[in-house]
PDB file of C-alpha atoms and ligand atoms in Angstrom:
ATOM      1  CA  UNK R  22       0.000   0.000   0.000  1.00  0.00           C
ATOM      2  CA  UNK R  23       1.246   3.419  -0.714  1.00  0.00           C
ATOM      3  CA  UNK R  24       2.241   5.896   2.256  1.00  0.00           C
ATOM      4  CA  UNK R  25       0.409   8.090   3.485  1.00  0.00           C
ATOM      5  CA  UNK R  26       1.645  11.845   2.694  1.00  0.00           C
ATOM      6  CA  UNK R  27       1.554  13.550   6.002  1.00  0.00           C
ATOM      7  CA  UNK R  28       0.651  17.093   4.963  1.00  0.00           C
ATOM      8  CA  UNK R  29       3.164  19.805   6.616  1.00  0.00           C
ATOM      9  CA  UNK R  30       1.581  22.881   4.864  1.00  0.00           C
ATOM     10  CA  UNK R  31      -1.865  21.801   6.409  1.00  0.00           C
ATOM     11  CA  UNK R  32      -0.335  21.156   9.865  1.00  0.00           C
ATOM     12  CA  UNK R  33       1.359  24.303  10.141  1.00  0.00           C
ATOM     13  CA  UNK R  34      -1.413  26.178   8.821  1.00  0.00           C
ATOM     14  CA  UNK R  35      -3.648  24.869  11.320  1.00  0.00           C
ATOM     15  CA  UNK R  36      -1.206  26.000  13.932  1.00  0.00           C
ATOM     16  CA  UNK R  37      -0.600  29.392  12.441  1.00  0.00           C
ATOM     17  CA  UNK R  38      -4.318  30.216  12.947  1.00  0.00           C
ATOM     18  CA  UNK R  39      -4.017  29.127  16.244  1.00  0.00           C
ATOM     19  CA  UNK R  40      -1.469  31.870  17.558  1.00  0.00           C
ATOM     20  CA  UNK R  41      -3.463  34.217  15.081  1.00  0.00           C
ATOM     21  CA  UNK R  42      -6.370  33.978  17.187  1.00  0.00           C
ATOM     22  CA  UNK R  43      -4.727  34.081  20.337  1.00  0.00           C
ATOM     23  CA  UNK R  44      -2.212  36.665  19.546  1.00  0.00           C
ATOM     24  CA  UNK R  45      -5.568  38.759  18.550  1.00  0.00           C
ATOM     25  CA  UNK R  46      -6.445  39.285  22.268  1.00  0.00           C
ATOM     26  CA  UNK R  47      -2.970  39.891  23.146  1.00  0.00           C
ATOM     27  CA  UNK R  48      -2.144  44.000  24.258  1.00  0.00           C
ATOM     28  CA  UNK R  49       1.720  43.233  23.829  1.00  0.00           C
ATOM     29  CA  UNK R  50       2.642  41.508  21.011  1.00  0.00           C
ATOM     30  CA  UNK R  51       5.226  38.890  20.539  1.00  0.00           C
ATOM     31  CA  UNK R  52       8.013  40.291  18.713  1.00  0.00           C
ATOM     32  CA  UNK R  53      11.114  38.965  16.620  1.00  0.00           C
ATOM     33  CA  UNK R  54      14.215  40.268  14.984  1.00  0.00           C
ATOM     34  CA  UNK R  55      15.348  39.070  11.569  1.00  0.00           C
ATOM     35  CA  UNK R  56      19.355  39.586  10.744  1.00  0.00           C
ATOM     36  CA  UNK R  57      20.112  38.829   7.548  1.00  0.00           C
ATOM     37  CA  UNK R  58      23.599  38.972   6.269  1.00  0.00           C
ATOM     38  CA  UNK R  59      24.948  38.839   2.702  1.00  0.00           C
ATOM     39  CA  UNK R  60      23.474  38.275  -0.043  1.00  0.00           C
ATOM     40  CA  UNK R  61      22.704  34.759   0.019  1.00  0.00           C
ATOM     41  CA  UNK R  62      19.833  33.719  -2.140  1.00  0.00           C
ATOM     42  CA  UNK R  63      18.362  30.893  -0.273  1.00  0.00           C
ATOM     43  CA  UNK R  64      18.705  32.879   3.032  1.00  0.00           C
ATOM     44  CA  UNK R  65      16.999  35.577   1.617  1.00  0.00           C
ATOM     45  CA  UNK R  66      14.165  33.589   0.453  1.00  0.00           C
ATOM     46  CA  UNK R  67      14.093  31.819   3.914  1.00  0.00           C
ATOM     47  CA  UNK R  68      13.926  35.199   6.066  1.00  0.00           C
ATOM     48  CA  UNK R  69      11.277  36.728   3.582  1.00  0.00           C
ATOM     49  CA  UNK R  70       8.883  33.619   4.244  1.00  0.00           C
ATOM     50  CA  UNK R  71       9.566  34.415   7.941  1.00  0.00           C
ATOM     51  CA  UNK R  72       8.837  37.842   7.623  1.00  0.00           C
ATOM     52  CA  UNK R  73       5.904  37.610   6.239  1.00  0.00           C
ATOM     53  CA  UNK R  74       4.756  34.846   8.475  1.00  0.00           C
ATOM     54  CA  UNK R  75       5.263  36.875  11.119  1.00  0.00           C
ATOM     55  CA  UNK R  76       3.115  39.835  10.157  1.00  0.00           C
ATOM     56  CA  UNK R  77       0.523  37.119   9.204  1.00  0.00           C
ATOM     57  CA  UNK R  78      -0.189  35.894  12.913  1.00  0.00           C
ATOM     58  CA  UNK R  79       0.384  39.440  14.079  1.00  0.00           C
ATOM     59  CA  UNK R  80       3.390  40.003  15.411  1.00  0.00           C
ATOM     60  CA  UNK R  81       5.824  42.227  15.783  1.00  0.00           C
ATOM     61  CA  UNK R  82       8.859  41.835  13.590  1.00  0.00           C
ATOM     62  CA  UNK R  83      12.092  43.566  12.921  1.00  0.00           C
ATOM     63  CA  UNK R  84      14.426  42.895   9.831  1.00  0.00           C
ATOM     64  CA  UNK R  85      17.729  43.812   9.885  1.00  0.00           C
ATOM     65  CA  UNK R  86      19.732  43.638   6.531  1.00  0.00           C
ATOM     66  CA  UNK R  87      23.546  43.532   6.465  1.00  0.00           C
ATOM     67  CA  UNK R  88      25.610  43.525   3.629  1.00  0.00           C
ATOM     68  CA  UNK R  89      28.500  40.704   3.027  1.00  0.00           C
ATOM     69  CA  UNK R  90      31.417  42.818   3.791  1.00  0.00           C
ATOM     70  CA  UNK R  91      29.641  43.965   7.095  1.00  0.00           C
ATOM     71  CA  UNK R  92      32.022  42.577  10.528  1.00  0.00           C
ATOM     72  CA  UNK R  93      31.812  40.847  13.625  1.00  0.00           C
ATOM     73  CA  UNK R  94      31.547  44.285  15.619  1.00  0.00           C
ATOM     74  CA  UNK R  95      28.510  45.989  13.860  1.00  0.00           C
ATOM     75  CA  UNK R  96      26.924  42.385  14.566  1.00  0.00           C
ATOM     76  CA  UNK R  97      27.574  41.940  17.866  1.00  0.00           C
ATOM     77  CA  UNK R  98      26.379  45.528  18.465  1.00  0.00           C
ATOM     78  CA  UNK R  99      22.790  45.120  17.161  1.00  0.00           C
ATOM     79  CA  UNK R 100      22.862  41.644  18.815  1.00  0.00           C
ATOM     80  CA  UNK R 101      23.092  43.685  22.152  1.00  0.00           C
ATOM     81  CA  UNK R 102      20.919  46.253  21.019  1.00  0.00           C
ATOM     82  CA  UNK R 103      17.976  43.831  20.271  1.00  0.00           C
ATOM     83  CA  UNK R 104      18.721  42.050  23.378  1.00  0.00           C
ATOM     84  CA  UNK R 105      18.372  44.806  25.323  1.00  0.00           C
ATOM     85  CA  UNK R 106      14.928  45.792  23.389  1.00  0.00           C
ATOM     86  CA  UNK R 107      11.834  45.206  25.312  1.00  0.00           C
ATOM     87  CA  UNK R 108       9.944  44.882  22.223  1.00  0.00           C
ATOM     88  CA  UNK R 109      11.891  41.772  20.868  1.00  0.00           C
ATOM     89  CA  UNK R 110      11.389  38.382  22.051  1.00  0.00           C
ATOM     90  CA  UNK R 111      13.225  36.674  19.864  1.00  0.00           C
ATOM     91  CA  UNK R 112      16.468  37.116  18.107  1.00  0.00           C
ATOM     92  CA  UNK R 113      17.081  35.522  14.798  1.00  0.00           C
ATOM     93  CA  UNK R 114      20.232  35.800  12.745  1.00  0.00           C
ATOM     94  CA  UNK R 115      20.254  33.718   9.960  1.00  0.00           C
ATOM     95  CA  UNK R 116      22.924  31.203   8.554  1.00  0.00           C
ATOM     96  CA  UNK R 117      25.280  30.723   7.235  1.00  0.00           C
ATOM     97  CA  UNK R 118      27.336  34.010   8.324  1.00  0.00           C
ATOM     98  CA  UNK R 119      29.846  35.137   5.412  1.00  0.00           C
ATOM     99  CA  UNK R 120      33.688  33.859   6.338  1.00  0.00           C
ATOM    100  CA  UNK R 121      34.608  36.565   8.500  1.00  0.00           C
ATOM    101  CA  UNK R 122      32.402  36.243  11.051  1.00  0.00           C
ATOM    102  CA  UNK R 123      31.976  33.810  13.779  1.00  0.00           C
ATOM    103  CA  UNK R 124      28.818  32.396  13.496  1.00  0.00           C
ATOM    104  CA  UNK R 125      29.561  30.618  17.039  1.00  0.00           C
ATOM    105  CA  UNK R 126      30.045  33.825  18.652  1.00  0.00           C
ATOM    106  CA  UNK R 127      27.406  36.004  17.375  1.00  0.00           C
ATOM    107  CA  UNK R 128      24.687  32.746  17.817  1.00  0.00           C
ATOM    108  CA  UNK R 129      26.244  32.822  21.504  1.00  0.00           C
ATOM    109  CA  UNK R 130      25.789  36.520  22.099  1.00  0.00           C
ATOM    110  CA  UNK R 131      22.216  35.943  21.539  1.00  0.00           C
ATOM    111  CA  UNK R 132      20.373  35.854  25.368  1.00  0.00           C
ATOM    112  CA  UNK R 133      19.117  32.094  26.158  1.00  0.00           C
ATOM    113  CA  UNK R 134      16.049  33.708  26.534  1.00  0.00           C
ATOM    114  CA  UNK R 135      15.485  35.109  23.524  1.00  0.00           C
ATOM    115  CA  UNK R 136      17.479  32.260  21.577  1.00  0.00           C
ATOM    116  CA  UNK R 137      13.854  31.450  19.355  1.00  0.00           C
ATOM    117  CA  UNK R 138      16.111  28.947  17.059  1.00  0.00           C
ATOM    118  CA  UNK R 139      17.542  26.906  19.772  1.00  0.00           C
ATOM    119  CA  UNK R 140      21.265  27.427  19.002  1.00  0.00           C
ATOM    120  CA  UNK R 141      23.222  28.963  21.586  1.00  0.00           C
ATOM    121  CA  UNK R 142      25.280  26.631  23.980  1.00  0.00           C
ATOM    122  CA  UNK R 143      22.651  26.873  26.686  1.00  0.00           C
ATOM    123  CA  UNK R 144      19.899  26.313  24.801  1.00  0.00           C
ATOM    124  CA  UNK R 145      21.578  23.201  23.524  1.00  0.00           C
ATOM    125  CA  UNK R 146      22.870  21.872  26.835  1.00  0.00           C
ATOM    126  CA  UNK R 147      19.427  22.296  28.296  1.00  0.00           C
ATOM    127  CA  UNK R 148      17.995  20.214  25.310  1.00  0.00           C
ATOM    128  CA  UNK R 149      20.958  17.790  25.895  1.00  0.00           C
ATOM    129  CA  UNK R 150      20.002  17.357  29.376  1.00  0.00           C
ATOM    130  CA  UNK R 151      16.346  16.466  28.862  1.00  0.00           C
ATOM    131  CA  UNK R 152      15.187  19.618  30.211  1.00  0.00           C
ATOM    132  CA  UNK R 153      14.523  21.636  26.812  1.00  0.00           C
ATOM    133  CA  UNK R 154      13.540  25.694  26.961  1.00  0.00           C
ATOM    134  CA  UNK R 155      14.082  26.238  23.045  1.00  0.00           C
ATOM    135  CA  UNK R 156      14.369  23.755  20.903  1.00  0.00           C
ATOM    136  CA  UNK R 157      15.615  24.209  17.273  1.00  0.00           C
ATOM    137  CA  UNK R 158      12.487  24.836  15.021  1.00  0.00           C
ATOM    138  CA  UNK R 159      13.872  22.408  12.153  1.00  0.00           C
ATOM    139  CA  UNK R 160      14.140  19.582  14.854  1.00  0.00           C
ATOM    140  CA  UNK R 161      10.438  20.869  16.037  1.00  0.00           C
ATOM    141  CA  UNK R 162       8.806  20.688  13.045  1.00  0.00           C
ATOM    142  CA  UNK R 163      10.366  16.673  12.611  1.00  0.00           C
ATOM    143  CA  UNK R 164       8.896  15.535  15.766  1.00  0.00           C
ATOM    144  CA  UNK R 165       5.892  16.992  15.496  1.00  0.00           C
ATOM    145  CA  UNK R 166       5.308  15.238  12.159  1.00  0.00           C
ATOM    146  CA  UNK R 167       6.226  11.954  13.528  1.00  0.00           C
ATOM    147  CA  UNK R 168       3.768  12.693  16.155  1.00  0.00           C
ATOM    148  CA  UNK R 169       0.902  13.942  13.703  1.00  0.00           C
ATOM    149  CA  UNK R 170       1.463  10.025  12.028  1.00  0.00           C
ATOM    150  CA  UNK R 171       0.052   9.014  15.598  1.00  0.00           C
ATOM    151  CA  UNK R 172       2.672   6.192  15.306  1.00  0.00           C
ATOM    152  CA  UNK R 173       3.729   4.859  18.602  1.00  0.00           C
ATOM    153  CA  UNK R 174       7.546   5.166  18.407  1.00  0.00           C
ATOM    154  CA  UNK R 175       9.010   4.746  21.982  1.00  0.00           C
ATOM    155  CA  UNK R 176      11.357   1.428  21.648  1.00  0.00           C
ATOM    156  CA  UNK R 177      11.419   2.011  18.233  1.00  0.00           C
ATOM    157  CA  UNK R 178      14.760   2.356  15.722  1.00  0.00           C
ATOM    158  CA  UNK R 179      15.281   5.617  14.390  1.00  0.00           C
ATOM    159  CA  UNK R 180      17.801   6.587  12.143  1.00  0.00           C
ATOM    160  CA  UNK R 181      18.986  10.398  11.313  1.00  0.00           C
ATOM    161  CA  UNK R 182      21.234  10.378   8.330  1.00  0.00           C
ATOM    162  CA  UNK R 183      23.116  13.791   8.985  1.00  0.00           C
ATOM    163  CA  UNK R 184      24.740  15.453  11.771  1.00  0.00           C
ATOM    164  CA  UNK R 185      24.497  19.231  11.593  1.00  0.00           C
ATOM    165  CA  UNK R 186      24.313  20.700  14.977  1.00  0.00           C
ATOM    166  CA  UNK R 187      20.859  22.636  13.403  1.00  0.00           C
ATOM    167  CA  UNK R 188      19.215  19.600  12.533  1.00  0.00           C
ATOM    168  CA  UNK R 189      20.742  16.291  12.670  1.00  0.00           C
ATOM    169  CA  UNK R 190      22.352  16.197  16.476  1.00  0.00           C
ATOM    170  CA  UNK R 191      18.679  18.100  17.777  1.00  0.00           C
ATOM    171  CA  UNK R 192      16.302  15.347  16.449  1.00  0.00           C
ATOM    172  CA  UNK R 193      18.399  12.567  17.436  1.00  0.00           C
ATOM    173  CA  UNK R 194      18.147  14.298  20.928  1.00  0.00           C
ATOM    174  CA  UNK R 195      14.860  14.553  20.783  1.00  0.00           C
ATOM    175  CA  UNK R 196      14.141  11.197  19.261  1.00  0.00           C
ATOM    176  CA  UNK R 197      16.292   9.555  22.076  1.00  0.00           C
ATOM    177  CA  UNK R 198      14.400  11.789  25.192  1.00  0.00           C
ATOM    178  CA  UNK R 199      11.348  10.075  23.752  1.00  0.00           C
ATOM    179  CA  UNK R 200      12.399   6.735  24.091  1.00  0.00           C
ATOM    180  CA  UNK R 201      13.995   5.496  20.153  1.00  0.00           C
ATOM    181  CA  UNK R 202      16.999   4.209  19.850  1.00  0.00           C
ATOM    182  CA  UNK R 203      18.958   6.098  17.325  1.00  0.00           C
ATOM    183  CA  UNK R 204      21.310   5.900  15.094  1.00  0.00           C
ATOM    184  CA  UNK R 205      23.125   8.561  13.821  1.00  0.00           C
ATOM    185  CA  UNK R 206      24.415   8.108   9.845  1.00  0.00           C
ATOM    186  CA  UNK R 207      26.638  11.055   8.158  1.00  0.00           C
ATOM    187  CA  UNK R 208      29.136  11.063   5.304  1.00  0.00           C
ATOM    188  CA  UNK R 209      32.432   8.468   6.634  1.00  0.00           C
ATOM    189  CA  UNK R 210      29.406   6.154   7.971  1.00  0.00           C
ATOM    190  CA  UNK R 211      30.008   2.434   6.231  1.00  0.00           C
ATOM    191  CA  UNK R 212      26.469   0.588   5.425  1.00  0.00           C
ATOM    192  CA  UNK R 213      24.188   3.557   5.432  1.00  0.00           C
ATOM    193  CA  UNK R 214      21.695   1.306   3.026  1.00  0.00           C
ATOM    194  CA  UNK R 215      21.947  -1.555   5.286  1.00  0.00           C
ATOM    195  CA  UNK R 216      21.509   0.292   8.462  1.00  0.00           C
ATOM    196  CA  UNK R 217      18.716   3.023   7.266  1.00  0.00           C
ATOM    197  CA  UNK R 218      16.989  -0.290   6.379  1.00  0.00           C
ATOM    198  CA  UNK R 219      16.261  -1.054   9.991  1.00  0.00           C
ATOM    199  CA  UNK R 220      14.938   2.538  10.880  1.00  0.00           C
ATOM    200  CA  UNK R 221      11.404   2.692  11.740  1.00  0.00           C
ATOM    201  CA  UNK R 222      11.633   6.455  11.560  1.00  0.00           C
ATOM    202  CA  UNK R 223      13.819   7.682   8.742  1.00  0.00           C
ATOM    203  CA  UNK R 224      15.149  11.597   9.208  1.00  0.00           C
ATOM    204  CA  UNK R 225      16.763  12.565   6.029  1.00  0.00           C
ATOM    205  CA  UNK R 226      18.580  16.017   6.598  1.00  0.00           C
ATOM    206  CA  UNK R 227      22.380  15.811   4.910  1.00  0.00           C
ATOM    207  CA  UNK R 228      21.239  18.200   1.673  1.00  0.00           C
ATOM    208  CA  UNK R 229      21.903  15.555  -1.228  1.00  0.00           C
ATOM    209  CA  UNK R 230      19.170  15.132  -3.914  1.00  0.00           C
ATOM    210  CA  UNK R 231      17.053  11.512  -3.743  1.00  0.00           C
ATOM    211  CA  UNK R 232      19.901   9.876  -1.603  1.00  0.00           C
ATOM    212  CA  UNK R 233      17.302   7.646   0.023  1.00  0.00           C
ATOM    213  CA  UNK R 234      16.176   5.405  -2.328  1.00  0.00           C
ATOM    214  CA  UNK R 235      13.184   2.992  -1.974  1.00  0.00           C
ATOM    215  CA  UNK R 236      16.276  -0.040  -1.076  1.00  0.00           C
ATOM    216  CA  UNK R 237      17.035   1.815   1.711  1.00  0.00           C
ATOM    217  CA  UNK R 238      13.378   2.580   3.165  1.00  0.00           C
ATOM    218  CA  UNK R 239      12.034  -0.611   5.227  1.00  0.00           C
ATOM    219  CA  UNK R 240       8.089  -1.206   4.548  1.00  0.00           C
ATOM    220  CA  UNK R 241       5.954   0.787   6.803  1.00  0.00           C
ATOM    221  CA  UNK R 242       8.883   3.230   7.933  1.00  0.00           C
ATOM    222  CA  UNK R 243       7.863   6.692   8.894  1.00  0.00           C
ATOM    223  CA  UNK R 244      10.128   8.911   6.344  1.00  0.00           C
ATOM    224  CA  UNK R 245      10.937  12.565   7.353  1.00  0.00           C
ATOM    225  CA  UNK R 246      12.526  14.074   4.636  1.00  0.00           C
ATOM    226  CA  UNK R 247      14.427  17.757   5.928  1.00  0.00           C
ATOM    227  CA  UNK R 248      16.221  18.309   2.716  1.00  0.00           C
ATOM    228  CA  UNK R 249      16.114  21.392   0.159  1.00  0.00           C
ATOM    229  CA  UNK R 250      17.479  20.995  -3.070  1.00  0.00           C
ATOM    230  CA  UNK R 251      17.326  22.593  -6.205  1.00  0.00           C
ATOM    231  CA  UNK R 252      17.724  20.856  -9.066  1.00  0.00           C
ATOM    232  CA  UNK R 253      17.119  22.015 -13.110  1.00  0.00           C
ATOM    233  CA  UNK R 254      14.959  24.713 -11.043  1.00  0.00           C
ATOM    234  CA  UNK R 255      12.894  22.188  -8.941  1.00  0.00           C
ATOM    235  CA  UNK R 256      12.956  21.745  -5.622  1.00  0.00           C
ATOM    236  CA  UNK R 257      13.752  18.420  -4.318  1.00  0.00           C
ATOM    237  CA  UNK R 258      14.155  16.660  -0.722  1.00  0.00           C
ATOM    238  CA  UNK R 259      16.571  13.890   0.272  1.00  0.00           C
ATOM    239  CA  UNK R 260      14.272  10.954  -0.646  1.00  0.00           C
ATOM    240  CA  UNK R 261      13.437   9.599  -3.854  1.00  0.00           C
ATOM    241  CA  UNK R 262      10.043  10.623  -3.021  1.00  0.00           C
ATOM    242  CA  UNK R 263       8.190   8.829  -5.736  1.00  0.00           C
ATOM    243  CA  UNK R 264       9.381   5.645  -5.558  1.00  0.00           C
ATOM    244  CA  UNK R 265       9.697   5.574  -1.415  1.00  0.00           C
ATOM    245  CA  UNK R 266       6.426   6.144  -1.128  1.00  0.00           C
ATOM    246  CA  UNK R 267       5.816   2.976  -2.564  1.00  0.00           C
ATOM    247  CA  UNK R 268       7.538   1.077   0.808  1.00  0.00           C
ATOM    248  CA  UNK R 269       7.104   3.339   3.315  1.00  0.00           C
ATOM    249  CA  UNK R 270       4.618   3.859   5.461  1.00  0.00           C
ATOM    250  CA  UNK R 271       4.160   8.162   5.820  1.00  0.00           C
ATOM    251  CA  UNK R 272       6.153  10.474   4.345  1.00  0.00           C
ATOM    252  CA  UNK R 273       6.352  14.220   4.124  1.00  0.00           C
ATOM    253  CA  UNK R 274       6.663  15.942   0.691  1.00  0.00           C
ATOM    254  CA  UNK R 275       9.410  18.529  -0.500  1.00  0.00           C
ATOM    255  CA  UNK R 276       7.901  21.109  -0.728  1.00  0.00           C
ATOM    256  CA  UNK R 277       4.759  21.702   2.017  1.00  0.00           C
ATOM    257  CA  UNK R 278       6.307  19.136   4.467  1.00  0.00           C
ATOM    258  CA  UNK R 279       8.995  19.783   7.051  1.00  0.00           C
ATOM    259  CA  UNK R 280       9.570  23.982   5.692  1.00  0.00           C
ATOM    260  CA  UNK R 281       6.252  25.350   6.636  1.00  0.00           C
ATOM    261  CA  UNK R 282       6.420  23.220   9.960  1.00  0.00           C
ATOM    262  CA  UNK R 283       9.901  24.694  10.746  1.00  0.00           C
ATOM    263  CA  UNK R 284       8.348  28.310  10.544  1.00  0.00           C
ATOM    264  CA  UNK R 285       5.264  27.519  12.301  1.00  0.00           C
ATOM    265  CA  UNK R 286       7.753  26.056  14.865  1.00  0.00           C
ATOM    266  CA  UNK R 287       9.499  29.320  14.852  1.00  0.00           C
ATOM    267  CA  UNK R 288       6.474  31.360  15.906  1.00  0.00           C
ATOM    268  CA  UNK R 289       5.791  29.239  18.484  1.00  0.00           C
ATOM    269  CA  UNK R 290       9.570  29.613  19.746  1.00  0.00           C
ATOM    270  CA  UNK R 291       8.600  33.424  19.774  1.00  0.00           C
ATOM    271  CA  UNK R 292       5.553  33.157  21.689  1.00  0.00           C
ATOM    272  CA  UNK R 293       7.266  30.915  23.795  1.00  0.00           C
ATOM    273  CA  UNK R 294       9.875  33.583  24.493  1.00  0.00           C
ATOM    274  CA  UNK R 295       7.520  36.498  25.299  1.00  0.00           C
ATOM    275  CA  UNK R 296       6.057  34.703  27.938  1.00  0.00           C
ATOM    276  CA  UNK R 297       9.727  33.626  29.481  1.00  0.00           C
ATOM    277  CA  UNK R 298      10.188  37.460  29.418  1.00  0.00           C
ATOM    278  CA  UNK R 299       6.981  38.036  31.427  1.00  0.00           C
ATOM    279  CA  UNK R 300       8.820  35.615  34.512  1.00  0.00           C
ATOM    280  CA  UNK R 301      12.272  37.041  34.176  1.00  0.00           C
TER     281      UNK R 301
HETATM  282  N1  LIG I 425      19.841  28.360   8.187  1.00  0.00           N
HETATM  283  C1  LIG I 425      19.209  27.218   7.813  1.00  0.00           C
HETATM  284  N2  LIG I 425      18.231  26.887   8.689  1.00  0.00           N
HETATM  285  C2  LIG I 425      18.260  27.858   9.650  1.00  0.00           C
HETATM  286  C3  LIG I 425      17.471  28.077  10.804  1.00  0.00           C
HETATM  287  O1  LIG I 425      16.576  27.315  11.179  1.00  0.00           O
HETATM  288  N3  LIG I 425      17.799  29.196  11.521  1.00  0.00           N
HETATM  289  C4  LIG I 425      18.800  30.034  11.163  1.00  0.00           C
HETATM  290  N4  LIG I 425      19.053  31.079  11.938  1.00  0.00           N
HETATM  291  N5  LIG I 425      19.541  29.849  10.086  1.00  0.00           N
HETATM  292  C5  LIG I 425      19.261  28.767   9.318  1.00  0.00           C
END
């Protein structure tokens, strides 16, 4: 039997009108800083979607534009500035950061509290030690998707094939707090086939066109598929999409899968954030 395509657009939409709604009876509203820096196209395409989410559930929002000579100093001085601002809740600088700047340092000068991506050593350590406060959105959006399946994964094998520290190392986290055993597969890993075979739940997020074929999908698996690719103009995810469907069990689409769930995640971060402000 085919999968069934779990529908990330529809999810997040869903959501979206949630926080619209309650962000409508709201006298403060939740606000977030953009940074962009250089002139990277997918970036800017990414921060204009989250722009104009933003202004779509009602909140406040910033956007700071940089260009790709700008330096580590002018950075680090809005950083403070916005984390200083009462009206931002949540600081977002978007990556990657052109060479001369360190994106660890100006990710770290972000306050915990106002860390709405998750990516700042503290908000990391607290995920690592089961006791999350922000979470990465990207690694949000995948485990809410599992969880939409209503598949009942503690016990289960899950395998993440990828180990950025934005995606990859957060949903094996996340997937191991709730009880998987994972496996984590990147690019020196021997007998990805043979290993991604045993997954349950599949987490494709290492940016390479249709690497998961339908050999390496077992039946019934519950696919997550994180990747963005272009290619000849299309966008494509990390599975071979058409012909894993065939095996596996759910699977989310590229696009209107895991991207509008990772913004929706985002907003949620933000509100999230406001209301940490309210008890610090
Ligand atoms: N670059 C790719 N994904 C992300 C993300 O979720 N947040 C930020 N800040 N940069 C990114």
């Amino acid at each position: 039997m085919p999968a069934k395509i779990i529908d990330g657009k529809k999810i997040a939409d869903g959501i979206l009108e949630n926080l619209k709604s309650k962000v409508k009876s709201m006298n403060e509203k939740p606000g977030l800083a953009l940074v962009l820096v250089g002139d990277n196209p997918a970036s800017e395409i990414y921060v204009n979607f989250k722009e104009k989410t933003c202004k779509e559930v009602g909140f406040y929002c910033e956007r700071h534009n940089f260009g790709k000579d700008a330096d580590e100093m002018e950075l680090l001085n809005l950083v403070t500035q916005l984390n200083n601002s009462p009206k931002i809740h949540g600081i977002l600088v978007q990556l990657p950061l052109p060479k001369q700047i360190d994106e660890n340092l100006i990710t770290n000068s972000i306050l915990p509290h106002k860390d709405v991506d998750g990516f700042t050593a503290v908000s990391l350590g607290h995920l690592f030690s089961g006791n999350t406060i922000m979470a990465p959105a990207t690694a949000m959006a995948v485990m809410r998707l599992i969880e939409s399946t209503g598949t009942r994964i503690e016990g289960k094998n899950a395998v993440v094939v990828g180990r950025s520290n934005i995606v990859g190392k957060p949903v094996a986290m996340m997937l191991l707090e709730k009880n998987t055993t994972v496996t984590i597969c990147h690019s020196k890993t021997e007998g990805i086939a043979e290993k991604a075979r045993k997954a349950d739940i599949l987490v494709a997020a290492v940016g390479k066109p249709k690497l998961i074929t339908k050999e390496m999908v077992k039946e019934g698996a519950v696919v997550i598929d994180v990747g963005i690719n272009r290619v000849n103009g299309k966008i494509v995810g990390d599975v071979d999409f058409e012909n894993v469907k065939e095996v596996a069990g759910f699977i989310t689409p590229v696009p209107k899968g895991v991207g509008p769930m990772t913004i929706a995640m985002l907003m949620e971060n933000t509100l999230k954030a406001m209301e940490l402000a309210k008890k610090i």
